[in-house]
Amino acid sequence: MSGVTLLGPVEIRELAGRLGVQPTKKLGQNFVVDANTVRKIVTAANVAAGDRVVEVGPGLGSLTLGLLEAGARVVAVEIDKRLAEELPTTVARMAPGADLTVLAEDALRVQDLPGEPTRLVANLPYNVSVPVLLHLMETVPSLTAGVVMVQAEVGYRLAADPGSKVYGSPSVKAAWYGSWRIAGTVSRQVFWPVPNVDSVLVEFARHAEPFGTEEERSRTFALVDAAFAQRRKMLRQSLGPVLGNAQAASAVLERAGVEPTARGESLTVHDFARIASVSA
């Protein structure tokens, strides 16, 4: 979309000052102040004109304007009421005529989104990034792909393979919905305030077919939570409370073709789903 102006450091600080907004750790607010980084994210997400995009935590509108510049139709979900109320004004000034819908809501409570967005592109609040991602993947089936910026530690967990040191519950649960990979790194210096952690871009693509039913997902995730709550224990022990006891867990695991002495970090999402199916 032509005629769009992106926000820079000066405009962002002026806007925040006028609104009386001081970025808070509680809401995980670190605003992107570099236009090149905004365009890097939009490019990594393969956003094209006409795409329906949902953005979580738009803040002052840096990434929102980048998405609109690419011609996307954006639904922005913002929990901070001041920011939600100001965003349409900012967009009207910087991107006249752009297609924007703002929802002043908590992304963790959203149950449906207007327009059936197909892409998620967001600088996610670091303190709730995984819960928000999993919630949206569960409740917005129209989402097929996207790129999110998260704390590096979280991003590597989401994209981890079984057997790696950072493989855990988020890795397995994310894999239920699709494939995930690290799509780039982001300098701390492009944020205001500068965070004390590194950031990465994580790209995802949803599986073409649903991995399982909601009931199957619920049973599988319960097993995943139990396995990684005590990740140093063998599965026959860690899954005992969920499957009855250690003896019952061993029997289920053997029927599922999984060694009872294995640990959760060695299992794929398919393995966990198979255990859930056998135990049903």
Short mmCIF file of C-alpha atoms in Angstrom, two decimals:
data_model
loop_
_atom_site.label_atom_id
_atom_site.label_comp_id
_atom_site.label_asym_id
_atom_site.label_seq_id
_atom_site.Cartn_x
_atom_site.Cartn_y
_atom_site.Cartn_z
CA MET A 1 0.00 0.00 0.00
CA SER A 2 1.48 3.35 -1.02
CA GLY A 3 1.50 6.43 1.16
CA VAL A 4 2.29 4.62 4.43
CA THR A 5 4.80 6.18 6.84
CA LEU A 6 6.43 3.99 9.47
CA LEU A 7 7.15 5.12 13.00
CA GLY A 8 10.69 5.98 14.12
CA PRO A 9 12.24 6.44 17.59
CA VAL A 10 11.26 10.11 17.83
CA GLU A 11 7.63 9.57 16.82
CA ILE A 12 7.29 6.60 19.17
CA ARG A 13 8.60 8.47 22.20
CA GLU A 14 6.46 11.50 21.39
CA LEU A 15 3.39 9.29 21.02
CA ALA A 16 4.09 7.45 24.27
CA GLY A 17 4.67 10.74 26.09
CA ARG A 18 1.41 12.22 24.83
CA LEU A 19 -0.50 9.14 25.96
CA GLY A 20 1.32 8.94 29.26
CA VAL A 21 2.49 5.43 28.38
CA GLN A 22 5.51 4.04 30.16
CA PRO A 23 6.37 0.56 28.85
CA THR A 24 5.76 -1.99 31.61
CA LYS A 25 7.33 -5.38 32.34
CA LYS A 26 3.93 -6.56 33.60
CA LEU A 27 2.51 -6.33 30.06
CA GLY A 28 5.80 -7.34 28.47
CA GLN A 29 5.97 -4.11 26.51
CA ASN A 30 9.10 -3.50 24.44
CA PHE A 31 8.27 -1.33 21.43
CA VAL A 32 10.13 -1.78 18.13
CA VAL A 33 11.56 1.59 17.09
CA ASP A 34 13.42 0.56 13.92
CA ALA A 35 11.59 0.63 10.58
CA ASN A 36 14.08 -1.75 8.94
CA THR A 37 13.36 -4.37 11.58
CA VAL A 38 9.63 -3.94 11.02
CA ARG A 39 10.07 -4.56 7.29
CA LYS A 40 12.34 -7.56 8.07
CA ILE A 41 9.55 -9.15 10.09
CA VAL A 42 6.91 -8.47 7.43
CA THR A 43 9.18 -9.91 4.74
CA ALA A 44 9.98 -13.00 6.82
CA ALA A 45 6.24 -13.57 7.24
CA ASN A 46 5.68 -13.43 3.46
CA VAL A 47 2.83 -10.95 3.92
CA ALA A 48 1.23 -10.02 0.61
CA ALA A 49 -1.41 -7.51 -0.41
CA GLY A 50 -4.86 -8.66 0.64
CA ASP A 51 -3.66 -11.07 3.32
CA ARG A 52 -5.78 -11.16 6.46
CA VAL A 53 -3.35 -10.83 9.37
CA VAL A 54 -3.87 -10.89 13.13
CA GLU A 55 -1.38 -8.98 15.26
CA VAL A 56 -1.22 -9.42 19.02
CA GLY A 57 0.09 -6.56 21.15
CA PRO A 58 0.43 -3.87 18.46
CA GLY A 59 1.44 -1.32 21.08
CA LEU A 60 2.02 2.05 19.46
CA GLY A 61 1.67 0.64 15.94
CA SER A 62 5.19 0.07 14.58
CA LEU A 63 4.57 -3.40 13.17
CA THR A 64 0.93 -2.61 12.39
CA LEU A 65 2.03 0.08 9.94
CA GLY A 66 4.56 -2.29 8.38
CA LEU A 67 1.83 -4.86 7.78
CA LEU A 68 -0.48 -2.22 6.31
CA GLU A 69 2.34 -0.97 4.10
CA ALA A 70 2.48 -4.48 2.62
CA GLY A 71 -1.24 -4.23 1.84
CA ALA A 72 -2.47 -6.55 4.57
CA ARG A 73 -5.85 -6.31 6.24
CA VAL A 74 -5.03 -6.27 9.93
CA VAL A 75 -6.92 -7.29 13.06
CA ALA A 76 -4.96 -5.97 16.04
CA VAL A 77 -5.60 -7.36 19.53
CA GLU A 78 -4.43 -5.00 22.27
CA ILE A 79 -5.00 -5.45 26.01
CA ASP A 80 -3.93 -1.90 26.95
CA LYS A 81 -7.05 0.21 26.43
CA ARG A 82 -5.11 3.46 25.92
CA LEU A 83 -3.06 1.91 23.13
CA ALA A 84 -6.10 0.23 21.57
CA GLU A 85 -7.98 3.53 21.45
CA GLU A 86 -5.05 5.46 19.96
CA LEU A 87 -4.03 2.97 17.26
CA PRO A 88 -6.81 3.84 14.75
CA THR A 89 -5.84 7.52 15.04
CA THR A 90 -2.18 6.73 14.41
CA VAL A 91 -3.05 4.56 11.41
CA ALA A 92 -5.42 7.18 9.97
CA ARG A 93 -2.56 9.68 10.09
CA MET A 94 0.30 7.43 8.90
CA ALA A 95 -1.60 5.06 6.58
CA PRO A 96 -4.77 6.77 5.33
CA GLY A 97 -7.39 4.35 4.05
CA ALA A 98 -5.72 1.25 5.47
CA ASP A 99 -7.85 -1.73 6.50
CA LEU A 100 -7.53 -2.02 10.29
CA THR A 101 -9.74 -3.52 12.98
CA VAL A 102 -8.73 -3.09 16.63
CA LEU A 103 -9.96 -5.35 19.43
CA ALA A 104 -9.35 -4.03 22.96
CA GLU A 105 -9.12 -7.49 24.44
CA ASP A 106 -6.82 -9.95 26.17
CA ALA A 107 -5.49 -12.28 23.46
CA LEU A 108 -5.69 -15.17 25.95
CA ARG A 109 -9.47 -14.71 26.14
CA VAL A 110 -10.20 -14.22 22.43
CA GLN A 111 -12.46 -16.98 21.08
CA ASP A 112 -12.90 -15.83 17.49
CA LEU A 113 -11.56 -13.11 15.23
CA PRO A 114 -13.32 -11.13 12.49
CA GLY A 115 -12.44 -11.87 8.88
CA GLU A 116 -10.91 -15.31 9.51
CA PRO A 117 -7.25 -14.19 9.46
CA THR A 118 -4.85 -16.62 7.83
CA ARG A 119 -1.58 -15.24 9.21
CA LEU A 120 -0.30 -14.32 12.66
CA VAL A 121 2.46 -11.70 12.72
CA ALA A 122 3.35 -10.23 16.09
CA ASN A 123 5.95 -9.00 18.54
CA LEU A 124 4.55 -11.11 21.36
CA PRO A 125 4.77 -10.00 24.98
CA TYR A 126 7.56 -12.14 26.35
CA ASN A 127 5.77 -13.12 29.56
CA VAL A 128 2.80 -14.75 27.80
CA SER A 129 4.14 -15.65 24.36
CA VAL A 130 3.70 -19.44 24.53
CA PRO A 131 0.20 -19.38 26.11
CA VAL A 132 -0.94 -16.80 23.54
CA LEU A 133 0.44 -18.82 20.63
CA LEU A 134 -1.12 -22.08 21.76
CA HIS A 135 -4.44 -20.40 22.54
CA LEU A 136 -4.65 -18.81 19.09
CA MET A 137 -3.65 -22.01 17.32
CA GLU A 138 -6.40 -23.81 19.22
CA THR A 139 -9.17 -21.24 18.81
CA VAL A 140 -8.46 -19.70 15.38
CA PRO A 141 -8.36 -22.58 12.88
CA SER A 142 -8.14 -20.17 9.93
CA LEU A 143 -4.52 -19.38 10.88
CA THR A 144 -2.26 -21.29 8.50
CA ALA A 145 1.11 -19.57 8.90
CA GLY A 146 2.97 -16.67 10.43
CA VAL A 147 6.00 -15.22 12.13
CA VAL A 148 6.27 -14.14 15.75
CA MET A 149 9.04 -12.35 17.58
CA VAL A 150 9.70 -13.87 20.98
CA GLN A 151 12.43 -14.13 23.60
CA ALA A 152 15.26 -16.20 22.11
CA GLU A 153 15.06 -18.85 24.84
CA VAL A 154 11.36 -19.36 24.11
CA GLY A 155 11.86 -19.36 20.35
CA TYR A 156 14.48 -22.10 20.48
CA ARG A 157 12.18 -24.19 22.66
CA LEU A 158 9.31 -23.82 20.19
CA ALA A 159 11.52 -24.93 17.29
CA ALA A 160 13.43 -27.66 19.18
CA ASP A 161 13.66 -31.28 18.04
CA PRO A 162 13.34 -34.27 20.39
CA GLY A 163 16.55 -35.03 22.24
CA SER A 164 17.84 -31.47 22.36
CA LYS A 165 18.50 -29.79 25.70
CA VAL A 166 15.79 -27.17 25.17
CA TYR A 167 13.13 -29.61 23.95
CA GLY A 168 10.16 -29.51 26.30
CA SER A 169 6.43 -29.08 26.74
CA PRO A 170 6.19 -26.00 24.44
CA SER A 171 8.06 -27.89 21.71
CA VAL A 172 5.64 -30.82 21.74
CA LYS A 173 2.50 -28.72 22.01
CA ALA A 174 3.59 -26.42 19.18
CA ALA A 175 4.34 -29.47 17.01
CA TRP A 176 0.75 -30.63 17.50
CA TYR A 177 -0.39 -27.67 15.40
CA GLY A 178 2.36 -27.33 12.84
CA SER A 179 6.06 -27.06 12.00
CA TRP A 180 8.23 -24.35 13.58
CA ARG A 181 11.66 -22.95 12.75
CA ILE A 182 13.90 -20.04 13.67
CA ALA A 183 13.63 -17.45 10.89
CA GLY A 184 16.11 -14.85 12.17
CA THR A 185 17.53 -12.96 15.12
CA VAL A 186 16.70 -9.44 16.27
CA SER A 187 19.07 -6.97 17.95
CA ARG A 188 18.19 -5.70 21.41
CA GLN A 189 18.92 -2.19 20.21
CA VAL A 190 15.81 -1.96 18.02
CA PHE A 191 13.54 -1.91 21.08
CA TRP A 192 12.45 0.77 23.51
CA PRO A 193 13.11 0.12 26.28
CA VAL A 194 16.09 -2.11 25.45
CA PRO A 195 15.30 -5.58 26.86
CA ASN A 196 17.84 -7.60 28.84
CA VAL A 197 17.18 -10.69 26.68
CA ASP A 198 17.78 -11.60 23.05
CA SER A 199 14.95 -12.02 20.56
CA VAL A 200 14.34 -14.29 17.58
CA LEU A 201 11.79 -14.62 14.82
CA VAL A 202 9.95 -17.93 14.75
CA GLU A 203 8.12 -19.01 11.61
CA PHE A 204 5.34 -21.58 11.68
CA ALA A 205 3.19 -23.43 9.17
CA ARG A 206 0.08 -25.26 10.34
CA HIS A 207 -0.38 -28.91 9.41
CA ALA A 208 -2.58 -29.29 6.32
CA GLU A 209 -4.89 -31.65 8.23
CA PRO A 210 -5.83 -31.44 11.94
CA PHE A 211 -3.47 -33.58 14.00
CA GLY A 212 -6.35 -34.86 16.10
CA THR A 213 -9.64 -34.01 17.76
CA GLU A 214 -9.99 -31.63 20.69
CA GLU A 215 -10.43 -34.60 23.02
CA GLU A 216 -7.27 -36.24 21.66
CA ARG A 217 -5.38 -32.96 22.02
CA SER A 218 -6.48 -32.59 25.62
CA ARG A 219 -5.41 -36.13 26.54
CA THR A 220 -2.09 -35.76 24.75
CA PHE A 221 -1.28 -32.40 26.38
CA ALA A 222 -2.04 -33.85 29.84
CA LEU A 223 0.59 -36.52 29.20
CA VAL A 224 3.06 -33.94 27.91
CA ASP A 225 2.60 -31.80 31.03
CA ALA A 226 3.15 -34.81 33.29
CA ALA A 227 6.22 -36.00 31.39
CA PHE A 228 7.99 -32.64 31.54
CA ALA A 229 6.90 -31.72 35.06
CA GLN A 230 9.43 -34.34 36.12
CA ARG A 231 11.59 -34.54 33.03
CA ARG A 232 14.46 -36.39 34.74
CA LYS A 233 12.20 -39.28 35.67
CA MET A 234 11.47 -42.23 33.42
CA LEU A 235 8.06 -42.14 31.74
CA ARG A 236 6.68 -45.03 33.77
CA GLN A 237 7.20 -42.83 36.83
CA SER A 238 6.30 -39.38 35.48
CA LEU A 239 3.14 -40.65 33.75
CA GLY A 240 2.07 -42.81 36.68
CA PRO A 241 -0.18 -40.15 38.26
CA VAL A 242 -2.00 -39.63 34.94
CA LEU A 243 -2.30 -43.29 33.94
CA GLY A 244 -3.06 -44.74 37.37
CA ASN A 245 0.31 -45.84 38.72
CA ALA A 246 3.76 -46.81 37.51
CA GLN A 247 2.68 -50.37 36.64
CA ALA A 248 -0.31 -49.20 34.62
CA ALA A 249 1.84 -46.58 32.90
CA SER A 250 4.39 -49.24 31.91
CA ALA A 251 1.66 -51.37 30.37
CA VAL A 252 0.25 -48.45 28.36
CA LEU A 253 3.69 -47.40 27.18
CA GLU A 254 4.53 -50.92 26.02
CA ARG A 255 1.25 -51.14 24.08
CA ALA A 256 2.12 -47.80 22.46
CA GLY A 257 5.55 -49.06 21.46
CA VAL A 258 7.39 -46.72 23.82
CA GLU A 259 10.05 -47.88 26.27
CA PRO A 260 8.80 -47.34 29.86
CA THR A 261 12.36 -46.33 30.82
CA ALA A 262 12.46 -43.53 28.22
CA ARG A 263 12.13 -39.89 29.18
CA GLY A 264 9.78 -37.27 27.76
CA GLU A 265 12.55 -35.37 26.02
CA SER A 266 13.10 -38.30 23.62
CA LEU A 267 9.48 -38.52 22.41
CA THR A 268 7.90 -36.82 19.41
CA VAL A 269 4.38 -35.43 19.44
CA HIS A 270 3.36 -38.57 17.51
CA ASP A 271 4.66 -40.73 20.36
CA PHE A 272 2.68 -38.77 22.95
CA ALA A 273 -0.45 -38.93 20.77
CA ARG A 274 -0.06 -42.68 20.42
CA ILE A 275 0.22 -43.10 24.20
CA ALA A 276 -2.90 -40.97 24.63
CA SER A 277 -4.77 -43.11 22.09
CA VAL A 278 -3.81 -46.38 23.75
CA SER A 279 -4.75 -45.07 27.20
CA ALA A 280 -8.19 -43.80 26.13
#
